[in-house]
Amino acid sequence: MAPVGSKKGILERLDAGEVVIGDGGFVFALEKRGYVKAGPWTPEAAAEHPEAVRQLHREFLRAGSNVMQTFTFYASDDKLENRGNKLTFTGQQINEAACDLAREVANEGDALVAGGVSQTPSYLSCKSEDEVKKIFKKQLDVFIKKNVDFLIAEYFEHVEEAEWAVQVLKATGKPVAATLCIGPEGDMHGVTPGECAVRLVKAGADIVGVNCHFDPMTCVKTVSMMKAGVEKAGLKAHYMTQPLAYHTPDCSCQGFIDLPEFPFALEPRILTRWEMQQYAREAYKAGIHYIGGCCGFEPYHIRAVAEELATERGILPEASQKHGMWGSGLEMHTKPWVRARARRDYWEKLKPASGRPLCPSMSSPDGWGVTKGHAELMQQKEATTAEQLRPLFEKADAKH
Amino acid sequence: MAPVGSKKGILERLDAGEVVIGDGGFVFALEKRGYVKAGPWTPEAAAEHPEAVRQLHREFLRAGSNVMQTFTFYASDDKLENRGNKLTFTGQQINEAACDLAREVANEGDALVAGGVSQTPSYLSCKSEDEVKKIFKKQLDVFIKKNVDFLIAEYFEHVEEAEWAVQVLKATGKPVAATLCIGPEGDMHGVTPGECAVRLVKAGADIVGVNCHFDPMTCVKTVSMMKAGVEKAGLKAHYMTQPLAYHTPDCSCQGFIDLPEFPFALEPRILTRWEMQQYAREAYKAGIHYIGGCCGFEPYHIRAVAEELATERGILPEASQKHGMWGSGLEMHTKPWVRARARRDYWEKLKPASGRPLCPSMSSPDGWGVTKGHAELMQQKEATTAEQLRPLFEKADAKH
Amino acid sequence: MAPVGSKKGILERLDAGEVVIGDGGFVFALEKRGYVKAGPWTPEAAAEHPEAVRQLHREFLRAGSNVMQTFTFYASDDKLENRGNKLTFTGQQINEAACDLAREVANEGDALVAGGVSQTPSYLSCKSEDEVKKIFKKQLDVFIKKNVDFLIAEYFEHVEEAEWAVQVLKATGKPVAATLCIGPEGDMHGVTPGECAVRLVKAGADIVGVNCHFDPMTCVKTVSMMKAGVEKAGLKAHYMTQPLAYHTPDCSCQGFIDLPEFPFALEPRILTRWEMQQYAREAYKAGIHYIGGCCGFEPYHIRAVAEELATERGILPEASQKHGMWGSGLEMHTKPWVRARARRDYWEKLKPASGRPLCPSMSSPDGWGVTKGHAELMQQKEATTAEQLRPLFEKADAKH
Amino acid sequence: MAPVGSKKGILERLDAGEVVIGDGGFVFALEKRGYVKAGPWTPEAAAEHPEAVRQLHREFLRAGSNVMQTFTFYASDDKLENRGNKLTFTGQQINEAACDLAREVANEGDALVAGGVSQTPSYLSCKSEDEVKKIFKKQLDVFIKKNVDFLIAEYFEHVEEAEWAVQVLKATGKPVAATLCIGPEGDMHGVTPGECAVRLVKAGADIVGVNCHFDPMTCVKTVSMMKAGVEKAGLKAHYMTQPLAYHTPDCSCQGFIDLPEFPFALEPRILTRWEMQQYAREAYKAGIHYIGGCCGFEPYHIRAVAEELATERGILPEASQKHGMWGSGLEMHTKPWVRARARRDYWEKLKPASGRPLCPSMSSPDGWGVTKGHAELMQQKEATTAEQLRPLFEKADAKH
């Protein structure tokens, strides 16, 4: 295990042409394990149930992750207080606990710690640049105190807010990555991926890309458009992608949030390990060298990325001791027709059935055509009331 | 938390009409987390990575499980040595470690410890009743030494081998549950579910039912047939079901093993939490009071069972603190059209899309029409060779 | 063209081991062409628009049909007067016109004329055996006067009514075929296919089988069960099948009537010509030598049957001049990738996409669990009123 | 019935804001009836089997068509002689017979006769403008001699060839319509729909739009783009659309030819009558007043268009005497749960199942990335040889 301090930094690795493997999304994985509540999606588990968060970090490390992202998604104070969400820990406690856990596990292997900030309800509610930046700074103070290795501004629907975040993060002198949760159609105000990327690089981001909201192939396509934009502008950057582990061919510009299945019926869309290997290959071929995941990723998905790129990285992850490449573990299966599946072309060609003959293969996305600044998106600290819900139910029903 | 020893036993609970919630399948869950190898499916993680096994036990306990099954699936010595599988721990070490972990976590809540044995390669290879029974006894010695609360004989394709297991377990004086991995068509020799159940009860089983191989609704149907058989024979028993968390409408009699997607492309078939609530309700209505899961179950699936039967059990599980019933956590979501999903009828009616328009909804199962005693199913200690695999690949390709 | 009178009769052909190809269902084909009204499904077009009926007969003849069935489905007087259906022709006029058209076209080739009767509303309304038989006799008088070559009693849901029909038809001395519209589960009172067939043979039928209600493979399976029953009873018969041209894997015992798509949204279920060739082969292998079609069959479907059995029959139909076997006509296509489809294994392996990603692959059948004798099925001469429809709409909505 | 000569011309109707209903595609409809060979797709049936062509004209007339297109698709001499296609009639005989049939049936109702030319193998083989124009002129001579009411240049993949056709047709002084077989991505050389439309109008077309190759909604979208282009250029035109009756969500720019199911396994994609009503409504709302169909359309599809626009047109077609609006004919059905389907909202909401659980909902289109001028597309008069086919089969297999 590498001694602390001796590790190469994120930019050193990327500059050297190395592949950096990210981790998966913690909120979805820990929701399934019983430690995160869908709806608020806040990360109090870092303080409340550190053993669960530590275990998930460890699984991603074993699977090949080179980055432990602090579990601080939506850990800004304004988000923690949203719509009746009650917490027994302060934002500072949560952020600090998350940093300690990430560092502890990073030290068990060849991984860096990245502190992350994400979009704020304050921006959607049209607060000023100063107010929004103050929120980022508050989280950042913890990251600096805990001395994370680099910073990530992630999950932004509007490039403007992401620029503000990058500016704040950049001031620390640490390397800065910035990822929007957009697809090929661009941000919520219609700024194209290429233009978004240029603006983020100009704001100071060393690494740009996308995370969440869309499936792997869509994200690779979007980052390719970003790369083309940056190169056309004569700028330089590294590229990253941390997509969903869900197939989303039916998404509109706002991504999987708008799918009727979000967030409690996405199961049929989960990618197989073989589809993840395809994603890793396509991302690598597109010149994207920071390859990770977001919502829906389980440790075995990250292991698939690491296995696909084992030659390029010169290493197999620890967890591959428990996995035969391309299904070769099945050579040990009792039944001969299952042993016959122990090979690459079997799994590459398979079109997996859904097992749900009464269900369709695509959905029509919801979405009421509103974004930042619209009254319906204003933040509210108190719990939503039944009176507030009724018209929403009616509006939704009328659309179906 | 209940003090050890004060807990009611499994039969005491069932006799009193209580619902007992089982746990989920450990091999599949830990495979995704990087601690179990698909193919051999052996449980050495109990000794190798106890923290990972402990964490999974804890998640099921938080989700509402009343039973911690020792992670001893396929931990018989003959299975551990199968087809080139190499282990650094002895069967005894693994079985003991598994007992300790189950007991440690059971003591953190209202759960019992169950020691489990399952079908053996020796039976498939036509070893004698004595030889097979000796294998069960070896595992049993550990369970008795570690003083588990009750015993489960599970995952048997042939009722005859299950009867032998029950006879061995029954001799200990502890309560015995027995579950076959069969569907409505009965065991691999065509013995009907009703007849199987009668034979297991006569062999000494207190609780009978099915586990693995089929989806929840198919399992409820199969156990209902067992119950009808037992009642028709004038016998008495308790009933249990621990199905897959995968939809398997296209299975033939041998279950999901034969589906082309087994075991690496089953993702689209995973049940949602709402489908699990339906399952729990149907099982309960069918008079099945021991309700758990097998392969594919994650902690949130068990929580769904516990939430559906919260009224009957008089308690919500701890993990429900992180879950709004029927999606009510979405009342806190930023986007109004997602808040509109915070209600029961929305999720009950939703037909989740697969997100895979190039894939079908059902598959044609494999299966070469052989079972116990056939040369192709004989156990082999050495690794399968390339020469042995080639004809299997060709045979499989010719069928597609 | 064969001179009238010189043709071999139906039994002569079947006794000699010849394959006899039937025609397709006229009501569905003519509904699409604008001459039959869905709902009443009555055959007044024979009198109203003889050119349209003649043209369809001719197309089936060109496609290889050896039998021209008189277009007299639902042409019994009690059916013609049902629920507000108004007609400008008498039953006798319609039946006579239908006989003339069938004979005219039969004389243009090697085809026989078959006069057909089918189930009556009188039976469902519990009229007596005498009353029901009188209805059959009235149609029969026309068939005898017009000297059809043989008789078919088809589309019966209850074997009892079919027996009555056979008894009436048999009295004429002409050969009698009898087909029920049932599947493997048997008739609406649960009489098995084997038992049904035995009763029909005993009543006097020379040829027995099924028509309508189920897809080709299901019908082949059902007739195979009939054949097994007849042989087990030590009786002798010929066998026939005239299935739907729609896939119906999701049907319950009452067939495609109960599918939510009946009758106006069945398009996605239509069989391809290649699937028809498979059907013809399977039927032939099962020992069924009278092979035709029912609702959904277009002339090209019958041609596919004739092409599949060209070797056995020693002849290709006239319409095959406009069809390359197994797609060979595509050798002439301008685009090379379409020329690459000019071969059998391409079409045999193809799994045709639905083009409907928002739709499921199966439906849940309706069906209110009622049959003969239930008040809801009583015949009514007057048009259904809005007051009568309202409770039906409400009952249906409550079930979805 | 209107006396000949008293009928309003096509432009008179469109200028007055009337809806003009086209007919459906004859080659696909007559292929199913046994009179056209798939592959060459030539219209010799007009001379060989006039009764079949006349009957189809009559069915479209009954269904509401205001235009009888002469059945002269691919009736240019160079096309008739393509790749081993042998004919017993000359091009002139076929064209003349087609004109006579169209006129005969048009005179039975309120319909006009339109003479049609379509793209030529000569253009794909890079013959000169003069040579291509000569081919159009030859067909045109017949249309002028037979005095058709107006002219249609249809089914062009390249706008340049369509311009040539329009120039030739325009010289006759008759009204000219021009439709390309393109989608939203434009013609095979990438010219956008808007630009294509402007060029066609400038070449002299009075009516512009699209036909064939894409499904109804895609065609409405494409024509809307054409209309926007024409209006932006300050020009004026009428608009028409004659789409496929097949769903093609998975098409690339070359349309349904490239789908693996073309042309023998398109059945699951056929639109229902209700989907056609939606199409008619959307086309009308988009300002498209000449609304017809192409391949896949059966008479009942055209009737659905006429029924949807009955209020706007002030008339129901004759064939609606055999059709209850929105399923009202089912009020007469024997079974009460079928009577419960006799209403608009039932059919509008229904998502019809495919009945094919082993098939996907979308396909990956073929297409070898070649168009006009490529060696693989050069015309050949002799039949394709087995030696020529082999490399095509291999190339196709390697892609799957």
Tab-separated table of N, CA, C and O in Angstrom, chain A residues 11 19 27 29-30 38 62 67 111 116 120 124 128 158 171 191 204 210 212 236 280-281 299 315 322 329-330 395:
chain	number	residue	atom	x	y	z
A	11	LEU	N	-3.464	15.666	-11.531
A	11	LEU	CA	-3.009	16.218	-12.810
A	11	LEU	C	-1.743	15.530	-13.295
A	11	LEU	O	-1.552	15.321	-14.497
A	19	VAL	N	-4.876	6.378	-17.048
A	19	VAL	CA	-6.321	6.317	-16.854
A	19	VAL	C	-6.603	6.439	-15.359
A	19	VAL	O	-5.998	5.730	-14.557
A	27	VAL	N	-25.198	8.244	-3.100
A	27	VAL	CA	-26.581	8.380	-2.608
A	27	VAL	C	-27.478	7.224	-3.044
A	27	VAL	O	-28.232	6.688	-2.240
A	29	ALA	N	-26.469	4.137	-4.051
A	29	ALA	CA	-25.989	2.875	-3.477
A	29	ALA	C	-26.381	2.781	-2.000
A	29	ALA	O	-26.827	1.728	-1.529
A	30	LEU	N	-26.241	3.876	-1.273
A	30	LEU	CA	-26.558	3.833	0.158
A	30	LEU	C	-28.062	3.912	0.416
A	30	LEU	O	-28.531	3.486	1.465
A	38	ALA	N	-34.270	8.791	-0.157
A	38	ALA	CA	-34.598	9.319	-1.479
A	38	ALA	C	-35.572	10.474	-1.322
A	38	ALA	O	-36.535	10.383	-0.563
A	62	ARG	N	-11.385	-1.467	-3.699
A	62	ARG	CA	-11.106	-2.833	-4.154
A	62	ARG	C	-11.437	-3.019	-5.641
A	62	ARG	O	-10.799	-3.805	-6.338
A	67	VAL	N	-10.020	7.362	-6.986
A	67	VAL	CA	-10.490	8.581	-6.328
A	67	VAL	C	-11.569	8.220	-5.316
A	67	VAL	O	-12.500	7.486	-5.645
A	111	ALA	N	-5.336	5.677	-3.914
A	111	ALA	CA	-6.437	6.574	-4.269
A	111	ALA	C	-6.230	7.962	-3.690
A	111	ALA	O	-5.593	8.134	-2.636
A	116	GLY	N	-16.068	17.552	-2.932
A	116	GLY	CA	-17.013	17.939	-3.982
A	116	GLY	C	-18.096	18.902	-3.537
A	116	GLY	O	-18.627	18.779	-2.434
A	120	THR	N	-26.902	24.311	-6.036
A	120	THR	CA	-27.597	24.737	-4.816
A	120	THR	C	-29.017	25.172	-5.118
A	120	THR	O	-29.295	25.715	-6.182
A	124	LEU	N	-31.165	28.136	-7.994
A	124	LEU	CA	-32.483	27.949	-8.626
A	124	LEU	C	-33.482	29.002	-8.154
A	124	LEU	O	-34.388	29.389	-8.877
A	128	SER	N	-28.191	35.782	-5.341
A	128	SER	CA	-27.108	36.483	-6.062
A	128	SER	C	-25.838	35.632	-6.146
A	128	SER	O	-25.669	34.651	-5.411
A	158	HIS	N	-26.844	24.270	-14.806
A	158	HIS	CA	-26.633	25.564	-15.442
A	158	HIS	C	-25.147	25.867	-15.411
A	158	HIS	O	-24.531	25.905	-14.341
A	171	ALA	N	-9.615	29.264	-6.421
A	171	ALA	CA	-8.888	30.174	-5.545
A	171	ALA	C	-8.048	29.437	-4.505
A	171	ALA	O	-7.136	30.018	-3.891
A	191	VAL	N	-27.213	26.335	-23.546
A	191	VAL	CA	-25.800	26.515	-23.899
A	191	VAL	C	-25.250	25.141	-24.319
A	191	VAL	O	-25.427	24.160	-23.596
A	204	GLY	N	-11.324	28.263	-15.035
A	204	GLY	CA	-10.224	27.709	-14.256
A	204	GLY	C	-10.218	26.204	-14.072
A	204	GLY	O	-9.339	25.657	-13.393
A	210	VAL	N	-18.925	15.545	-17.755
A	210	VAL	CA	-20.299	15.466	-17.269
A	210	VAL	C	-20.417	14.373	-16.208
A	210	VAL	O	-19.584	13.460	-16.146
A	212	CYS	N	-23.743	12.110	-13.950
A	212	CYS	CA	-25.164	11.851	-13.658
A	212	CYS	C	-26.074	12.101	-14.866
A	212	CYS	O	-25.605	12.308	-15.970
A	236	LYS	N	-6.879	23.960	-23.626
A	236	LYS	CA	-6.472	22.602	-23.229
A	236	LYS	C	-7.175	22.186	-21.952
A	236	LYS	O	-7.404	23.021	-21.057
A	280	ALA	N	-16.405	1.808	-20.959
A	280	ALA	CA	-15.020	2.148	-20.629
A	280	ALA	C	-14.186	2.238	-21.909
A	280	ALA	O	-13.381	3.158	-22.095
A	281	ARG	N	-14.423	1.302	-22.805
A	281	ARG	CA	-13.661	1.282	-24.059
A	281	ARG	C	-13.976	2.518	-24.903
A	281	ARG	O	-13.077	3.184	-25.415
A	299	PRO	N	-20.162	-1.407	-6.912
A	299	PRO	CA	-18.731	-1.710	-7.054
A	299	PRO	C	-18.389	-2.569	-8.266
A	299	PRO	O	-17.384	-2.341	-8.924
A	315	ILE	N	-2.710	-3.010	-14.626
A	315	ILE	CA	-3.061	-3.574	-13.316
A	315	ILE	C	-4.518	-4.036	-13.291
A	315	ILE	O	-5.370	-3.432	-13.943
A	322	LYS	N	-11.985	-12.016	-7.332
A	322	LYS	CA	-13.299	-12.661	-7.196
A	322	LYS	C	-14.112	-12.533	-8.482
A	322	LYS	O	-15.338	-12.460	-8.473
A	329	GLY	N	-15.206	-17.472	-14.739
A	329	GLY	CA	-15.531	-18.157	-13.487
A	329	GLY	C	-16.569	-19.252	-13.692
A	329	GLY	O	-16.659	-20.199	-12.908
A	330	LEU	N	-17.341	-19.142	-14.746
A	330	LEU	CA	-18.379	-20.141	-15.007
A	330	LEU	C	-17.806	-21.478	-15.456
A	330	LEU	O	-18.521	-22.477	-15.497
A	395	LYS	N	-52.283	17.995	-11.826
A	395	LYS	CA	-51.583	18.398	-13.049
A	395	LYS	C	-50.908	17.186	-13.709
A	395	LYS	O	-50.968	17.015	-14.926
